[in-house]
PDB file of N, CA, C and O in Angstrom:
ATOM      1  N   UNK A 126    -121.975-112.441  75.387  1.00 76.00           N
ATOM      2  CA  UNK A 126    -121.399-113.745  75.130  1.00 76.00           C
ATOM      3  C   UNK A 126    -120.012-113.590  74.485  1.00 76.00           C
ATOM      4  O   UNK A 126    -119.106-114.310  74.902  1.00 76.00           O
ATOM      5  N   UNK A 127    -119.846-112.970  73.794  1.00 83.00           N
ATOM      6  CA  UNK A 127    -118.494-112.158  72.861  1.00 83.00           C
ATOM      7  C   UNK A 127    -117.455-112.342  73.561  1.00 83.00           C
ATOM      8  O   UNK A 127    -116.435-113.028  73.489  1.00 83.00           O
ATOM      9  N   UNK A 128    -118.251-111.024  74.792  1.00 85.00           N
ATOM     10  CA  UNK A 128    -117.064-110.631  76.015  1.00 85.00           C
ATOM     11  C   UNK A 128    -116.600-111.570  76.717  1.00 85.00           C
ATOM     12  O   UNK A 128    -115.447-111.426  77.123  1.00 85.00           O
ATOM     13  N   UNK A 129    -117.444-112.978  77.123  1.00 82.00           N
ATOM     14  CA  UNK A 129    -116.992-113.793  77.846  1.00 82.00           C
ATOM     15  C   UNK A 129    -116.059-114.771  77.297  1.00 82.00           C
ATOM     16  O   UNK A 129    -115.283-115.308  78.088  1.00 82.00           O
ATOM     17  N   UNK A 130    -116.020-115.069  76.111  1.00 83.00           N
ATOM     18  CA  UNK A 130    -114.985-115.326  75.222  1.00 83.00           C
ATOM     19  C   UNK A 130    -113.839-114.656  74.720  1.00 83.00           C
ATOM     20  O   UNK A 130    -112.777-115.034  74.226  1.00 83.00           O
ATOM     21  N   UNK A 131    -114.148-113.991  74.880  1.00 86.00           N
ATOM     22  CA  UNK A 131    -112.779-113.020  74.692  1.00 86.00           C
ATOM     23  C   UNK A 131    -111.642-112.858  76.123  1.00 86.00           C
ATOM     24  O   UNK A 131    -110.417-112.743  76.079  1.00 86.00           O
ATOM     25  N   UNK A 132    -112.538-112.898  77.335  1.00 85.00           N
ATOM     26  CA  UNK A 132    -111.905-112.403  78.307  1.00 85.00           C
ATOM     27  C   UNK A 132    -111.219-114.217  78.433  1.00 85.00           C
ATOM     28  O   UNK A 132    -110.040-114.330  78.770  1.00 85.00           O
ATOM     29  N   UNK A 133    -112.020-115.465  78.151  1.00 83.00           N
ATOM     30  CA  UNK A 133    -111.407-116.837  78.284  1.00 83.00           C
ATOM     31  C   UNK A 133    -109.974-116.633  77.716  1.00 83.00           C
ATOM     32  O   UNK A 133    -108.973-117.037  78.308  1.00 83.00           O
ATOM     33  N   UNK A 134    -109.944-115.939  76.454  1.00 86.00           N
ATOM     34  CA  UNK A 134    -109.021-116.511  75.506  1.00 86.00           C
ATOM     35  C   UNK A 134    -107.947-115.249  76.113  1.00 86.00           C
ATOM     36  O   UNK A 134    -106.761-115.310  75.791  1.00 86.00           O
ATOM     37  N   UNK A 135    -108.383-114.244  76.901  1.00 89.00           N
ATOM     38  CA  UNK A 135    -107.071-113.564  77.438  1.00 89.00           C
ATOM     39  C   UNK A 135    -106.692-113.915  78.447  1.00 89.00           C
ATOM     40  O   UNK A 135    -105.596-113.447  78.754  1.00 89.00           O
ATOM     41  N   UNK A 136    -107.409-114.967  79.560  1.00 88.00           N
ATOM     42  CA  UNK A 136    -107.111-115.582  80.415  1.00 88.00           C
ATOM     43  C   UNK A 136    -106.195-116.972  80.582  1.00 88.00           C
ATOM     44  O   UNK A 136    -105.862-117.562  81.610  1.00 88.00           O
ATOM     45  N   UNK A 137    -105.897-117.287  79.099  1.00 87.00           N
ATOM     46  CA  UNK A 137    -105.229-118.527  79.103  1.00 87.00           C
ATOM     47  C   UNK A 137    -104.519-118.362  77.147  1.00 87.00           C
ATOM     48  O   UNK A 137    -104.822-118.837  76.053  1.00 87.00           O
ATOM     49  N   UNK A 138    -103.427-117.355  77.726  1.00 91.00           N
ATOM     50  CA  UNK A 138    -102.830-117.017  76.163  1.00 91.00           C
ATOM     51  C   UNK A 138    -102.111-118.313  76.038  1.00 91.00           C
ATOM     52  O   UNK A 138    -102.177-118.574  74.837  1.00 91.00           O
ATOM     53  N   UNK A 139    -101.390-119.365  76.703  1.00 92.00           N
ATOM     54  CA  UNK A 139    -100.789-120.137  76.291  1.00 92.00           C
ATOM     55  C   UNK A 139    -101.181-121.275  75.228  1.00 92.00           C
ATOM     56  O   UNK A 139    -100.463-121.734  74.340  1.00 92.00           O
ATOM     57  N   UNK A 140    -102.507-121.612  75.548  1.00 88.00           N
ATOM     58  CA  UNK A 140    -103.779-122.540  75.183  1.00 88.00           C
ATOM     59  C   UNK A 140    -104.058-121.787  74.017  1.00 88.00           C
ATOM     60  O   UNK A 140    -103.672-122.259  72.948  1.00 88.00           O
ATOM     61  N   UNK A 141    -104.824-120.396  74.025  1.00 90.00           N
ATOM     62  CA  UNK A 141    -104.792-119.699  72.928  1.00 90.00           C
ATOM     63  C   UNK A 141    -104.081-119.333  71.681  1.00 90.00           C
ATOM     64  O   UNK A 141    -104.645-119.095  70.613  1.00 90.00           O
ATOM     65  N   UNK A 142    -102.873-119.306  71.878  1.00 93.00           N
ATOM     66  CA  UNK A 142    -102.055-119.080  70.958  1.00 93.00           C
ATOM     67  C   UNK A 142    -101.553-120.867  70.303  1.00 93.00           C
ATOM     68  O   UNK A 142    -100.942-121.057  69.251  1.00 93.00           O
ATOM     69  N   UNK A 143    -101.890-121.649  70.997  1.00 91.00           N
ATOM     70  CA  UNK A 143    -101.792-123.108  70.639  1.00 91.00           C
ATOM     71  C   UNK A 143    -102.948-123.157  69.699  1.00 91.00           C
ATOM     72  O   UNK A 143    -102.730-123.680  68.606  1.00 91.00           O
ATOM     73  N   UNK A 144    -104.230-122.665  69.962  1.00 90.00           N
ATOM     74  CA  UNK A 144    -105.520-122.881  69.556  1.00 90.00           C
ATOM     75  C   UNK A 144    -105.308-122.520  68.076  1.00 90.00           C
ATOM     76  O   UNK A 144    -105.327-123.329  67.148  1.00 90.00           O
ATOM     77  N   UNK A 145    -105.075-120.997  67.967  1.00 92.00           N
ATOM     78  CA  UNK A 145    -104.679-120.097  66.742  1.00 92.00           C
ATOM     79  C   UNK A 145    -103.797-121.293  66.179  1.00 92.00           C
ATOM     80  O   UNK A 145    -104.459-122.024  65.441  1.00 92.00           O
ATOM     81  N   UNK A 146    -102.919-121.549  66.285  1.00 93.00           N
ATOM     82  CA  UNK A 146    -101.850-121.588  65.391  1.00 93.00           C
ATOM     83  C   UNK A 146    -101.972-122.925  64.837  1.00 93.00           C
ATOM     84  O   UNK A 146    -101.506-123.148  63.720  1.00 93.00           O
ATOM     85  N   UNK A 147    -102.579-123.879  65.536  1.00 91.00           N
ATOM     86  CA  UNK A 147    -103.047-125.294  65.309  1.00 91.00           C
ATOM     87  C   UNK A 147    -104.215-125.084  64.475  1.00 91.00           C
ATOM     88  O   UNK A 147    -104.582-126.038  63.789  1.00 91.00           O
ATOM     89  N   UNK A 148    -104.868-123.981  64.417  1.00 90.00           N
ATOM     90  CA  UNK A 148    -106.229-123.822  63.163  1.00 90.00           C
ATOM     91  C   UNK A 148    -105.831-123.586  62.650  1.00 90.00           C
ATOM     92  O   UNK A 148    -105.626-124.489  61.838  1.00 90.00           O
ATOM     93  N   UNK A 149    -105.154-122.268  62.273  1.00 92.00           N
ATOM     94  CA  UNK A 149    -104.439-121.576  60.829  1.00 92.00           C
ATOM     95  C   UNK A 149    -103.240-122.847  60.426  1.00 92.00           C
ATOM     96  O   UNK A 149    -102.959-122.501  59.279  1.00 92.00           O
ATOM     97  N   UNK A 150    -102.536-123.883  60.660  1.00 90.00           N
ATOM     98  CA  UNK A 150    -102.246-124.938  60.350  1.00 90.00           C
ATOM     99  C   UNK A 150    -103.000-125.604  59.658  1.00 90.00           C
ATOM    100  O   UNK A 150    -102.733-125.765  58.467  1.00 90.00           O
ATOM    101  N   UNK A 151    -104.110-126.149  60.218  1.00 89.00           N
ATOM    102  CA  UNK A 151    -104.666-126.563  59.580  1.00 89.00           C
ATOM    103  C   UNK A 151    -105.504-126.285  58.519  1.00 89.00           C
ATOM    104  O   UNK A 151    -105.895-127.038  57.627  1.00 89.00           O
ATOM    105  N   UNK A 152    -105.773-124.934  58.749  1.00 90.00           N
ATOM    106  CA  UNK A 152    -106.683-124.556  57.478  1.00 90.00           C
ATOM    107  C   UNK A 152    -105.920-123.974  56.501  1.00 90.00           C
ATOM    108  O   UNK A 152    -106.744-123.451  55.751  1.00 90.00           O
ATOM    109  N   UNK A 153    -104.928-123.784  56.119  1.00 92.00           N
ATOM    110  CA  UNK A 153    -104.186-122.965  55.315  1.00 92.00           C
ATOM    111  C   UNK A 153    -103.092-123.854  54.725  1.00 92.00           C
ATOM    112  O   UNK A 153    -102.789-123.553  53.570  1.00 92.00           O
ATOM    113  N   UNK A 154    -102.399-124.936  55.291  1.00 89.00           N
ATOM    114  CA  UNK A 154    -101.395-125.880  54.698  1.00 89.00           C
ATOM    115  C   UNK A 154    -101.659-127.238  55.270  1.00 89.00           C
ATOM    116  O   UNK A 154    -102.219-127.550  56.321  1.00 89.00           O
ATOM    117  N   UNK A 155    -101.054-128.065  54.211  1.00 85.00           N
ATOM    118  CA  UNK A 155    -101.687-129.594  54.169  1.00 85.00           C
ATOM    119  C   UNK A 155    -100.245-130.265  55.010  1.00 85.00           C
ATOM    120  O   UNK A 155     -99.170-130.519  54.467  1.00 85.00           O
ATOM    121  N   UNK A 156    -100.526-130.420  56.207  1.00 86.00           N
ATOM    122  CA  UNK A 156     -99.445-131.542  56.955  1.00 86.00           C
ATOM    123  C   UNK A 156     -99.699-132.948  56.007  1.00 86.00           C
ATOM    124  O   UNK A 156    -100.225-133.078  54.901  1.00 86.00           O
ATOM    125  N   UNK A 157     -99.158-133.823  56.834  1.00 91.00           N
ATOM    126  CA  UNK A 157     -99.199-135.243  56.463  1.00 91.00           C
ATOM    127  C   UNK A 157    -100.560-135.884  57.010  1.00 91.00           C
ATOM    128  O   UNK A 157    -101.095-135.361  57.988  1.00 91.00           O
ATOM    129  N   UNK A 158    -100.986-136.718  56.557  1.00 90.00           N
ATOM    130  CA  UNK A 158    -102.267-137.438  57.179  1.00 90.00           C
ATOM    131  C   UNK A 158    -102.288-137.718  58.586  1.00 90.00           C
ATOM    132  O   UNK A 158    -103.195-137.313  59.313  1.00 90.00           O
ATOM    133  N   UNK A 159    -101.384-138.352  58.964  1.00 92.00           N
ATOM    134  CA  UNK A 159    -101.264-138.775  60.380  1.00 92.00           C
ATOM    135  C   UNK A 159    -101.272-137.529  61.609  1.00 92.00           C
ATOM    136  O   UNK A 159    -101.961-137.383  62.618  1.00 92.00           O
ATOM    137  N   UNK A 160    -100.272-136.805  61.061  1.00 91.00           N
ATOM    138  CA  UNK A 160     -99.729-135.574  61.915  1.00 91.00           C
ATOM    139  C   UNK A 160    -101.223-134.876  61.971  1.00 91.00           C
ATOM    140  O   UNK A 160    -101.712-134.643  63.076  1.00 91.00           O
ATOM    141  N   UNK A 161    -101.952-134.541  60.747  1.00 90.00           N
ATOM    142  CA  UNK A 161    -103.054-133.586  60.289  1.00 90.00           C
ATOM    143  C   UNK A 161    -104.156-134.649  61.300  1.00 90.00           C
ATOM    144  O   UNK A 161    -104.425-133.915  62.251  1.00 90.00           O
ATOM    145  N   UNK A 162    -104.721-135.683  61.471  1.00 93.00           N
ATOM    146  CA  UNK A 162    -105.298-136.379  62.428  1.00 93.00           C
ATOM    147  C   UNK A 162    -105.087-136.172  63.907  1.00 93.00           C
ATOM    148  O   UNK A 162    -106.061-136.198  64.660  1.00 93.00           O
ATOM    149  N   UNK A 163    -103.674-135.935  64.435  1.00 92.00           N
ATOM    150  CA  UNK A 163    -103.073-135.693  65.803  1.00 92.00           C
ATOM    151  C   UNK A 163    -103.649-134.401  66.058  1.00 92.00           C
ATOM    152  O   UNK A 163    -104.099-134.167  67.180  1.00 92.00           O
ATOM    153  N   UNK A 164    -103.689-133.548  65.163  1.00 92.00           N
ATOM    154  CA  UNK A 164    -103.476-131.738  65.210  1.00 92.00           C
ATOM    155  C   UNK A 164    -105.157-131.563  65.445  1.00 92.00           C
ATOM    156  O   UNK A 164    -105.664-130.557  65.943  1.00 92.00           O
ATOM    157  N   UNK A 165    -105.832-132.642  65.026  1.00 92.00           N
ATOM    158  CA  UNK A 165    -107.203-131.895  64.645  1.00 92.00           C
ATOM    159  C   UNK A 165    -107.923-132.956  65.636  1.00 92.00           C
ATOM    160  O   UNK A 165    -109.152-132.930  65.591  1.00 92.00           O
ATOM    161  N   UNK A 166    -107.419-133.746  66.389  1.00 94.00           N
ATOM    162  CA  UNK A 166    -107.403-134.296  68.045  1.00 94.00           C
ATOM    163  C   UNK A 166    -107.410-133.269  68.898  1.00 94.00           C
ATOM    164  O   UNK A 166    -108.338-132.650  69.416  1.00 94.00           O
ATOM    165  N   UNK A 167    -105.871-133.141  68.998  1.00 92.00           N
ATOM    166  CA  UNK A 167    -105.872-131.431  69.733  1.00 92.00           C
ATOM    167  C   UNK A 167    -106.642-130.666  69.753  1.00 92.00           C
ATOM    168  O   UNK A 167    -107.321-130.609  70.778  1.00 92.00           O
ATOM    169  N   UNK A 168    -106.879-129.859  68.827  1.00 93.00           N
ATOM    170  CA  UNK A 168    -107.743-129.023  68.468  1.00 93.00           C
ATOM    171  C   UNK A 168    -109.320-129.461  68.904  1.00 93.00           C
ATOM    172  O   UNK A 168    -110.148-128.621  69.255  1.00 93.00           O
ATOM    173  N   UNK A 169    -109.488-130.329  68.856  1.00 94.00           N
ATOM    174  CA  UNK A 169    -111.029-130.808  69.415  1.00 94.00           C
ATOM    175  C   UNK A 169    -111.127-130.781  70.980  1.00 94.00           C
ATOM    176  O   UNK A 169    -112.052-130.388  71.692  1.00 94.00           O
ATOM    177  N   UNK A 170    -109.917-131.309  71.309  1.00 93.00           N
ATOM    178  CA  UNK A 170    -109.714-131.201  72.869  1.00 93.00           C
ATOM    179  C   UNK A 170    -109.531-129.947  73.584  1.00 93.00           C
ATOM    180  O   UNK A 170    -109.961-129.793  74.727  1.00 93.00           O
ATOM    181  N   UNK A 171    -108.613-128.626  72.640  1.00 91.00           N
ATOM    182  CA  UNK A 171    -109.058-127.846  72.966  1.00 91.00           C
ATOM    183  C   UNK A 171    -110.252-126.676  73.174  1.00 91.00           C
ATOM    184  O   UNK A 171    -110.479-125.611  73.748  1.00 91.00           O
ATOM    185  N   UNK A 172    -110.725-127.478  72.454  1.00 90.00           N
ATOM    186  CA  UNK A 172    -112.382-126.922  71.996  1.00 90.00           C
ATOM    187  C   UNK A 172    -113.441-127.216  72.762  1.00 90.00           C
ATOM    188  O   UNK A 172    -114.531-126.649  72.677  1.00 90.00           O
ATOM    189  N   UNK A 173    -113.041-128.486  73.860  1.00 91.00           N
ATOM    190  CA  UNK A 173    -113.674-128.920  75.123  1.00 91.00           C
ATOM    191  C   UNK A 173    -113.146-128.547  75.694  1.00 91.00           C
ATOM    192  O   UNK A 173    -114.059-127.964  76.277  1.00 91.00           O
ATOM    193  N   UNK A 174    -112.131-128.195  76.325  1.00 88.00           N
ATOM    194  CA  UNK A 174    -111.311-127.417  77.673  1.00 88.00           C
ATOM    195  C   UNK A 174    -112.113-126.088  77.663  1.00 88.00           C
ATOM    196  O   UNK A 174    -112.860-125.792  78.596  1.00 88.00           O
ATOM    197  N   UNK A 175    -111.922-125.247  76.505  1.00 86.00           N
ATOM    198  CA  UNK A 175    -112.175-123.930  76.400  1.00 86.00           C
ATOM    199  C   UNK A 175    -113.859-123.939  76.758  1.00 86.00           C
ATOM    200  O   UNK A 175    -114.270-123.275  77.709  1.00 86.00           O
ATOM    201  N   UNK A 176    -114.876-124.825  75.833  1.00 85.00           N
ATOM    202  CA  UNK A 176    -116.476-124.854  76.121  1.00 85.00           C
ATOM    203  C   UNK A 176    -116.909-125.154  77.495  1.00 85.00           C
ATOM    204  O   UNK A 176    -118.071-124.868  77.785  1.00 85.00           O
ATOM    205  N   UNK A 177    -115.961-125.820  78.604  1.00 87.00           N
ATOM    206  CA  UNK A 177    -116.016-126.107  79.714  1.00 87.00           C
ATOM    207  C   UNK A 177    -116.024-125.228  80.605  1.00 87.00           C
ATOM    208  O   UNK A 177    -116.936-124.945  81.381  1.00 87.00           O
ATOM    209  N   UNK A 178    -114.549-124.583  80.464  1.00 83.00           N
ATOM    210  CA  UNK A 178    -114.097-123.940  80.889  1.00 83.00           C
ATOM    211  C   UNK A 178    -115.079-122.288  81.019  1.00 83.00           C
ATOM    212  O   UNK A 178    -115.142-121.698  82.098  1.00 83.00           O
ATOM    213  N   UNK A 179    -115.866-121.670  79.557  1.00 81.00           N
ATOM    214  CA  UNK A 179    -116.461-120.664  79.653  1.00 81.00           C
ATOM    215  C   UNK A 179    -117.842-120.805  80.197  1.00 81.00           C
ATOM    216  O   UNK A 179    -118.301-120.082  81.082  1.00 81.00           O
ATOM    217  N   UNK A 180    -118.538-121.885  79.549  1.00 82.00           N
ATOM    218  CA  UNK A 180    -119.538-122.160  80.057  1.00 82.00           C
ATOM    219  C   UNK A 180    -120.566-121.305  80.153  1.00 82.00           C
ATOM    220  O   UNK A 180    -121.277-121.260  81.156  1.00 82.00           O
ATOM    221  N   UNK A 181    -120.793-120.291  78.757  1.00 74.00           N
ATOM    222  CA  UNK A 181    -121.188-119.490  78.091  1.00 74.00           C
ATOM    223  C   UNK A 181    -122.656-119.665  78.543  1.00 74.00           C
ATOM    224  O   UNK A 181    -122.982-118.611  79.089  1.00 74.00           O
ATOM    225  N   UNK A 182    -123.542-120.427  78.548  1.00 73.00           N
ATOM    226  CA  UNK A 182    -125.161-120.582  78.570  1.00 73.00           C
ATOM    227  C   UNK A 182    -125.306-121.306  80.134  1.00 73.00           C
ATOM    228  O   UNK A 182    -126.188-122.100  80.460  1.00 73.00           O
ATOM    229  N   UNK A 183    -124.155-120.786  81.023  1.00 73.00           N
ATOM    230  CA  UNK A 183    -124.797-121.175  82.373  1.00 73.00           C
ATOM    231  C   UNK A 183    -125.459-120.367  83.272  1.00 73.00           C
ATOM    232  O   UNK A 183    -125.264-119.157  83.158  1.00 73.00           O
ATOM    233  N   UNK A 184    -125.983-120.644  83.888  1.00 61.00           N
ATOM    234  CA  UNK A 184    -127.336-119.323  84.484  1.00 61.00           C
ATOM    235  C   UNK A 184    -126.437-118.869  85.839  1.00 61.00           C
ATOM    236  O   UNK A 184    -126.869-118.009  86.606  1.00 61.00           O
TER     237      UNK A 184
END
């Protein structure tokens, strides 16, 4: 399961490196409320693209 995640996130560095950098944003420094709401939109959306996309528990 690892591997298949790993190979997602080398298959789509653009998304990935959006993913990274929009978490460590958020978890490490305080944007503004609004902006910090937009970012953590994103971030959810990318979190469905990517769960879609791997589809880790399909037979």
């Amino acid at each position: 399961m690892f591997k298949k995640i790993l190979n997602g996130f080398i298959d789509h560095p653009f998304l990935t490196s959006i993913f990274a950098a929009d978490f460590f944003i958020l978890l490490f420094h305080r944007p503004p409320f609004l902006f910090s709401l937009a970012m953590l939109g994103g971030l959810m959306a990318m979190c469905l693209y990517f769960g879609q996309k791997l589809a880790l528990f399909k037979n």
